[in-house]
N, CA and C atoms as an extended XYZ file, in Angstrom:
315
Properties=species:S:1:pos:R:3:atomname:S:1:resname:S:1:resid:I:1 pbc="F F F"
N      -191.991     -104.665     -107.119 N   MET     1
C      -193.418     -104.777     -106.878 CA  MET     1
C      -193.969     -103.393     -106.538 C   MET     1
N      -194.981     -102.956     -107.237 N   GLY     2
C      -195.554     -101.642     -107.009 CA  GLY     2
C      -196.632     -101.660     -105.942 C   GLY     2
N      -196.803     -100.554     -105.308 N   TYR     3
C      -197.788     -100.432     -104.248 CA  TYR     3
C      -198.689      -99.239     -104.504 C   TYR     3
N      -199.138      -99.089     -105.739 N   ALA     4
C      -199.928      -97.917     -106.127 CA  ALA     4
C      -201.248      -97.838     -105.360 C   ALA     4
N      -201.901      -98.963     -105.149 N   LYS     5
C      -203.185      -98.969     -104.445 CA  LYS     5
C      -203.016      -98.464     -103.015 C   LYS     5
N      -202.031      -99.003     -102.300 N   GLU     6
C      -201.794      -98.590     -100.919 CA  GLU     6
C      -201.317      -97.137     -100.854 C   GLU     6
N      -200.447      -96.752     -101.792 N   ARG     7
C      -199.955      -95.381     -101.832 CA  ARG     7
C      -201.127      -94.420     -102.051 C   ARG     7
N      -202.048      -94.783     -102.930 N   GLY     8
C      -203.231      -93.957     -103.165 CA  GLY     8
C      -204.065      -93.780     -101.906 C   GLY     8
N      -204.225      -94.860     -101.144 N   LYS     9
C      -204.962      -94.770      -99.879 CA  LYS     9
C      -204.261      -93.817      -98.917 C   LYS     9
N      -202.950      -93.934      -98.841 N   LEU    10
C      -202.178      -93.082      -97.930 CA  LEU    10
C      -202.234      -91.620      -98.361 C   LEU    10
N      -202.151      -91.363      -99.657 N   GLU    11
C      -202.186      -89.991     -100.149 CA  GLU    11
C      -203.525      -89.328      -99.847 C   GLU    11
N      -204.610      -90.091      -99.906 N   LYS    12
C      -205.926      -89.541      -99.570 CA  LYS    12
C      -205.993      -89.115      -98.102 C   LYS    12
N      -205.226      -89.776      -97.264 N   LEU    13
C      -205.248      -89.474      -95.835 CA  LEU    13
C      -204.545      -88.164      -95.497 C   LEU    13
N      -203.785      -87.617      -96.426 N   LEU    14
C      -203.081      -86.353      -96.193 CA  LEU    14
C      -204.036      -85.168      -96.057 C   LEU    14
N      -205.317      -85.398      -96.228 N   ARG    15
C      -206.306      -84.324      -96.130 CA  ARG    15
C      -206.334      -83.685      -94.744 C   ARG    15
N      -205.737      -84.325      -93.757 N   ILE    16
C      -205.744      -83.798      -92.390 CA  ILE    16
C      -204.813      -82.608      -92.221 C   ILE    16
N      -204.059      -82.277      -93.250 N   VAL    17
C      -203.069      -81.208      -93.147 CA  VAL    17
C      -203.697      -79.883      -92.718 C   VAL    17
N      -204.934      -79.650      -93.054 N   GLY    18
C      -205.592      -78.388      -92.728 CA  GLY    18
C      -206.216      -78.327      -91.352 C   GLY    18
N      -206.185      -79.406      -90.604 N   LEU    19
C      -206.777      -79.415      -89.268 CA  LEU    19
C      -205.809      -78.759      -88.281 C   LEU    19
N      -206.241      -77.669      -87.674 N   ASN    20
C      -205.359      -76.952      -86.759 CA  ASN    20
C      -205.969      -76.677      -85.398 C   ASN    20
N      -207.258      -76.898      -85.251 N   THR    21
C      -207.931      -76.584      -84.000 CA  THR    21
C      -208.562      -77.838      -83.420 C   THR    21
N      -208.322      -78.033      -82.141 N   TYR    22
C      -208.896      -79.185      -81.457 CA  TYR    22
C      -210.392      -78.982      -81.262 C   TYR    22
N      -211.176      -79.888      -81.819 N   ASP    23
C      -212.606      -79.996      -81.553 CA  ASP    23
C      -213.000      -81.436      -81.880 C   ASP    23
N      -214.220      -81.790      -81.584 N   GLU    24
C      -214.645      -83.181      -81.756 CA  GLU    24
C      -214.573      -83.638      -83.216 C   GLU    24
N      -214.951      -82.770      -84.131 N   LYS    25
C      -214.930      -83.120      -85.552 CA  LYS    25
C      -213.497      -83.344      -86.045 C   LYS    25
N      -212.589      -82.456      -85.662 N   SER    26
C      -211.186      -82.595      -86.072 CA  SER    26
C      -210.557      -83.826      -85.448 C   SER    26
N      -210.868      -84.068      -84.188 N   LEU    27
C      -210.342      -85.258      -83.514 CA  LEU    27
C      -210.852      -86.526      -84.186 C   LEU    27
N      -212.125      -86.553      -84.552 N   ALA    28
C      -212.689      -87.723      -85.235 CA  ALA    28
C      -211.985      -87.954      -86.569 C   ALA    28
N      -211.662      -86.884      -87.283 N   ALA    29
C      -210.954      -87.018      -88.558 CA  ALA    29
C      -209.555      -87.591      -88.345 C   ALA    29
N      -208.861      -87.134      -87.290 N   LEU    30
C      -207.525      -87.662      -87.006 CA  LEU    30
C      -207.581      -89.129      -86.601 C   LEU    30
N      -208.527      -89.485      -85.777 N   VAL    31
C      -208.654      -90.878      -85.332 CA  VAL    31
C      -208.970      -91.781      -86.521 C   VAL    31
N      -209.860      -91.333      -87.396 N   ASP    32
C      -210.189      -92.110      -88.589 CA  ASP    32
C      -208.959      -92.282      -89.482 C   ASP    32
N      -208.197      -91.212      -89.658 N   THR    33
C      -206.969      -91.273      -90.458 CA  THR    33
C      -205.966      -92.220      -89.818 C   THR    33
N      -205.839      -92.159      -88.512 N   HIS    34
C      -204.934      -93.046      -87.781 CA  HIS    34
C      -205.309      -94.508      -88.013 C   HIS    34
N      -206.586      -94.824      -87.919 N   GLU    35
C      -207.041      -96.201      -88.114 CA  GLU    35
C      -206.777      -96.678      -89.540 C   GLU    35
N      -207.052      -95.824      -90.520 N   LYS    36
C      -206.814      -96.198      -91.912 CA  LYS    36
C      -205.324      -96.341      -92.205 C   LYS    36
N      -204.512      -95.451      -91.643 N   TYR    37
C      -203.057      -95.555      -91.790 CA  TYR    37
C      -202.566      -96.868      -91.199 C   TYR    37
N      -203.024      -97.178      -90.011 N   SER    38
C      -202.615      -98.406      -89.331 CA  SER    38
C      -202.959      -99.642      -90.172 C   SER    38
N      -204.156      -99.658      -90.711 N   HIS    39
C      -204.593     -100.784      -91.539 CA  HIS    39
C      -203.736     -100.917      -92.795 C   HIS    39
N      -203.469      -99.814      -93.453 N   THR    40
C      -202.688      -99.835      -94.689 CA  THR    40
C      -201.244     -100.250      -94.430 C   THR    40
N      -200.657      -99.744      -93.359 N   VAL    41
C      -199.278     -100.116      -93.033 CA  VAL    41
C      -199.200     -101.601      -92.665 C   VAL    41
N      -200.225     -102.104      -92.009 N   ARG    42
C      -200.264     -103.535      -91.682 CA  ARG    42
C      -200.301     -104.370      -92.966 C   ARG    42
N      -201.071     -103.944      -93.936 N   ILE    43
C      -201.129     -104.645      -95.229 CA  ILE    43
C      -199.755     -104.630      -95.889 C   ILE    43
N      -199.122     -103.459      -95.910 N   LEU    44
C      -197.793     -103.345      -96.518 CA  LEU    44
C      -196.773     -104.221      -95.794 C   LEU    44
N      -196.828     -104.244      -94.478 N   LYS    45
C      -195.895     -105.055      -93.686 CA  LYS    45
C      -196.084     -106.542      -93.989 C   LYS    45
N      -197.310     -106.958      -94.156 N   ASN    46
C      -197.572     -108.367      -94.459 CA  ASN    46
C      -197.108     -108.747      -95.859 C   ASN    46
N      -197.181     -107.796      -96.795 N   LYS    47
C      -196.743     -108.066      -98.161 CA  LYS    47
C      -195.223     -108.081      -98.288 C   LYS    47
N      -194.567     -107.146      -97.615 N   GLU    48
C      -193.120     -106.975      -97.758 CA  GLU    48
C      -192.512     -106.613      -96.402 C   GLU    48
N      -192.366     -107.596      -95.504 N   PRO    49
C      -191.912     -107.309      -94.141 CA  PRO    49
C      -190.539     -106.644      -94.053 C   PRO    49
N      -189.627     -106.976      -94.955 N   GLU    50
C      -188.279     -106.398      -94.880 CA  GLU    50
C      -188.302     -104.886      -95.055 C   GLU    50
N      -189.212     -104.406      -95.876 N   ILE    51
C      -189.265     -102.981      -96.204 CA  ILE    51
C      -190.147     -102.207      -95.219 C   ILE    51
N      -191.284     -102.768      -94.853 N   PHE    52
C      -192.294     -102.007      -94.132 CA  PHE    52
C      -192.416     -102.327      -92.642 C   PHE    52
N      -191.680     -103.284      -92.132 N   SER    53
C      -191.839     -103.608      -90.707 CA  SER    53
C      -191.364     -102.476      -89.806 C   SER    53
N      -190.360     -101.718      -90.219 N   ALA    54
C      -189.902     -100.576      -89.413 CA  ALA    54
C      -190.996      -99.513      -89.317 C   ALA    54
N      -191.703      -99.281      -90.418 N   LEU    55
C      -192.825      -98.341      -90.379 CA  LEU    55
C      -193.878      -98.828      -89.399 C   LEU    55
N      -194.144     -100.116      -89.458 N   TYR    56
C      -195.182     -100.690      -88.611 CA  TYR    56
C      -194.803     -100.597      -87.137 C   TYR    56
N      -193.566     -100.916      -86.804 N   THR    57
C      -193.183     -100.934      -85.396 CA  THR    57
C      -192.840      -99.542      -84.866 C   THR    57
N      -192.085      -98.762      -85.596 N   ASN    58
C      -191.616      -97.474      -85.085 CA  ASN    58
C      -192.606      -96.333      -85.313 C   ASN    58
N      -192.947      -96.114      -86.561 N   GLU    59
C      -193.815      -94.977      -86.902 CA  GLU    59
C      -195.199      -95.127      -86.274 C   GLU    59
N      -195.750      -96.314      -86.374 N   LEU    60
C      -197.088      -96.540      -85.819 CA  LEU    60
C      -197.068      -96.364      -84.301 C   LEU    60
N      -196.010      -96.781      -83.647 N   GLN    61
C      -195.911      -96.609      -82.199 CA  GLN    61
C      -195.830      -95.130      -81.828 C   GLN    61
N      -195.116      -94.343      -82.605 N   GLU    62
C      -195.050      -92.899      -82.347 CA  GLU    62
C      -196.432      -92.266      -82.462 C   GLU    62
N      -197.197      -92.689      -83.463 N   VAL    63
C      -198.547      -92.156      -83.640 CA  VAL    63
C      -199.421      -92.552      -82.448 C   VAL    63
N      -199.307      -93.809      -82.021 N   LYS    64
C      -200.084      -94.269      -80.866 CA  LYS    64
C      -199.717      -93.486      -79.616 C   LYS    64
N      -198.443      -93.231      -79.419 N   ASP    65
C      -197.989      -92.486      -78.241 CA  ASP    65
C      -198.522      -91.057      -78.249 C   ASP    65
N      -198.528      -90.427      -79.420 N   SER    66
C      -199.027      -89.051      -79.484 CA  SER    66
C      -200.543      -89.009      -79.274 C   SER    66
N      -201.254      -90.035      -79.710 N   ARG    67
C      -202.695      -90.101      -79.454 CA  ARG    67
C      -202.953      -90.282      -77.957 C   ARG    67
N      -202.138      -91.109      -77.324 N   LYS    68
C      -202.282      -91.330      -75.888 CA  LYS    68
C      -202.030      -90.033      -75.124 C   LYS    68
N      -201.025      -89.272      -75.536 N   ALA    69
C      -200.732      -87.991      -74.895 CA  ALA    69
C      -201.916      -87.040      -75.022 C   ALA    69
N      -202.583      -87.064      -76.163 N   LEU    70
C      -203.760      -86.218      -76.356 CA  LEU    70
C      -204.880      -86.642      -75.411 C   LEU    70
N      -205.095      -87.934      -75.275 N   LYS    71
C      -206.142      -88.421      -74.370 CA  LYS    71
C      -205.859      -88.038      -72.921 C   LYS    71
N      -204.584      -87.980      -72.553 N   GLU    72
C      -204.210      -87.693      -71.172 CA  GLU    72
C      -204.127      -86.204      -70.863 C   GLU    72
N      -204.214      -85.359      -71.871 N   ALA    73
C      -204.147      -83.909      -71.652 CA  ALA    73
C      -205.358      -83.468      -70.831 C   ALA    73
N      -205.110      -82.611      -69.841 N   ASP    74
C      -206.192      -82.252      -68.933 CA  ASP    74
C      -206.667      -80.798      -69.027 C   ASP    74
N      -205.952      -79.960      -69.752 N   THR    75
C      -206.411      -78.577      -69.946 CA  THR    75
C      -206.639      -78.334      -71.430 C   THR    75
N      -207.382      -77.289      -71.732 N   ASP    76
C      -207.648      -76.959      -73.134 CA  ASP    76
C      -206.362      -76.649      -73.884 C   ASP    76
N      -205.469      -75.926      -73.228 N   GLU    77
C      -204.199      -75.578      -73.867 CA  GLU    77
C      -203.353      -76.828      -74.130 C   GLU    77
N      -203.328      -77.726      -73.171 N   ALA    78
C      -202.573      -78.972      -73.339 CA  ALA    78
C      -203.190      -79.832      -74.435 C   ALA    78
N      -204.525      -79.859      -74.502 N   ARG    79
C      -205.200      -80.630      -75.558 CA  ARG    79
C      -204.875      -80.070      -76.934 C   ARG    79
N      -204.887      -78.741      -77.056 N   GLN    80
C      -204.578      -78.115      -78.344 CA  GLN    80
C      -203.143      -78.433      -78.764 C   GLN    80
N      -202.213      -78.333      -77.836 N   THR    81
C      -200.811      -78.625      -78.124 CA  THR    81
C      -200.635      -80.096      -78.498 C   THR    81
N      -201.281      -80.975      -77.749 N   SER    82
C      -201.189      -82.415      -78.028 CA  SER    82
C      -201.868      -82.767      -79.342 C   SER    82
N      -202.949      -82.058      -79.665 N   PHE    83
C      -203.652      -82.285      -80.925 CA  PHE    83
C      -202.742      -81.983      -82.108 C   PHE    83
N      -202.057      -80.845      -82.043 N   ILE    84
C      -201.140      -80.460      -83.118 CA  ILE    84
C      -199.992      -81.468      -83.214 C   ILE    84
N      -199.470      -81.903      -82.076 N   ALA    85
C      -198.379      -82.889      -82.072 CA  ALA    85
C      -198.855      -84.215      -82.681 C   ALA    85
N      -200.068      -84.628      -82.346 N   TYR    86
C      -200.659      -85.856      -82.895 CA  TYR    86
C      -200.786      -85.743      -84.408 C   TYR    86
N      -201.305      -84.610      -84.863 N   LYS    87
C      -201.472      -84.391      -86.307 CA  LYS    87
C      -200.125      -84.420      -87.019 C   LYS    87
N      -199.140      -83.730      -86.467 N   GLU    88
C      -197.819      -83.673      -87.097 CA  GLU    88
C      -197.159      -85.058      -87.127 C   GLU    88
N      -197.295      -85.810      -86.066 N   THR    89
C      -196.736      -87.163      -86.025 CA  THR    89
C      -197.409      -88.046      -87.066 C   THR    89
N      -198.713      -87.938      -87.171 N   LEU    90
C      -199.461      -88.729      -88.153 CA  LEU    90
C      -199.088      -88.325      -89.576 C   LEU    90
N      -198.955      -87.039      -89.835 N   LEU    91
C      -198.548      -86.579      -91.164 CA  LEU    91
C      -197.154      -87.086      -91.533 C   LEU    91
N      -196.231      -87.016      -90.582 N   ARG    92
C      -194.864      -87.495      -90.821 CA  ARG    92
C      -194.874      -89.001      -91.125 C   ARG    92
N      -195.677      -89.740      -90.383 N   ALA    93
C      -195.777      -91.185      -90.615 CA  ALA    93
C      -196.368      -91.474      -91.997 C   ALA    93
N      -197.398      -90.723      -92.378 N   LEU    94
C      -197.995      -90.890      -93.708 CA  LEU    94
C      -196.977      -90.597      -94.805 C   LEU    94
N      -196.250      -89.487      -94.652 N   GLU    95
C      -195.261      -89.113      -95.664 CA  GLU    95
C      -194.144      -90.152      -95.768 C   GLU    95
N      -193.705      -90.696      -94.648 N   ASN    96
C      -192.680      -91.730      -94.665 CA  ASN    96
C      -193.183      -93.009      -95.344 C   ASN    96
N      -194.437      -93.351      -95.100 N   ALA    97
C      -195.005      -94.546      -95.737 CA  ALA    97
C      -195.133      -94.335      -97.247 C   ALA    97
N      -195.568      -93.158      -97.654 N   ILE    98
C      -195.689      -92.851      -99.094 CA  ILE    98
C      -194.307      -92.900      -99.735 C   ILE    98
N      -193.333      -92.329      -99.061 N   LYS    99
C      -191.967      -92.342      -99.579 CA  LYS    99
C      -191.464      -93.791      -99.718 C   LYS    99
N      -191.730      -94.620      -98.750 N   ALA   100
C      -191.312      -96.014      -98.794 CA  ALA   100
C      -191.965      -96.766      -99.956 C   ALA   100
N      -193.255      -96.475     -100.219 N   THR   101
C      -193.917      -97.148     -101.335 CA  THR   101
C      -193.353      -96.673     -102.668 C   THR   101
N      -192.958      -95.410     -102.744 N   ASN   102
C      -192.348      -94.898     -103.976 CA  ASN   102
C      -190.974      -95.503     -104.230 C   ASN   102
N      -190.246      -95.762     -103.178 N   GLU   103
C      -188.885      -96.296     -103.314 CA  GLU   103
C      -188.860      -97.782     -103.663 C   GLU   103
N      -189.979      -98.459     -103.565 N   THR   104
C      -190.006      -99.885     -103.853 CA  THR   104
C      -190.440     -100.197     -105.287 C   THR   104
N      -190.520      -99.184     -106.106 N   LEU   105
C      -190.958      -99.395     -107.501 CA  LEU   105
C      -190.025     -100.289     -108.275 C   LEU   105
């Protein structure tokens, strides 16, 4: 079973790769990407739980944890560091989901 539609949605979300500085606009882009990733992974998990449930439980939780760390950061330096960690975690989760959809062809 192919997942081209979901893979296409996930690939569009990779646009966050260029975000490197914490500001409100960049944070809004990451949060939007996180929400769309979460929705797409939920769809994939519902379609094929054996393949995608690990992404849903593990990868999505890592992304949530890194977002929480960003919210709890109290200095500008800590926010910048947490922002980069959040972005990297989200990118890794996106790449793993894309890889999983490619492997199910």
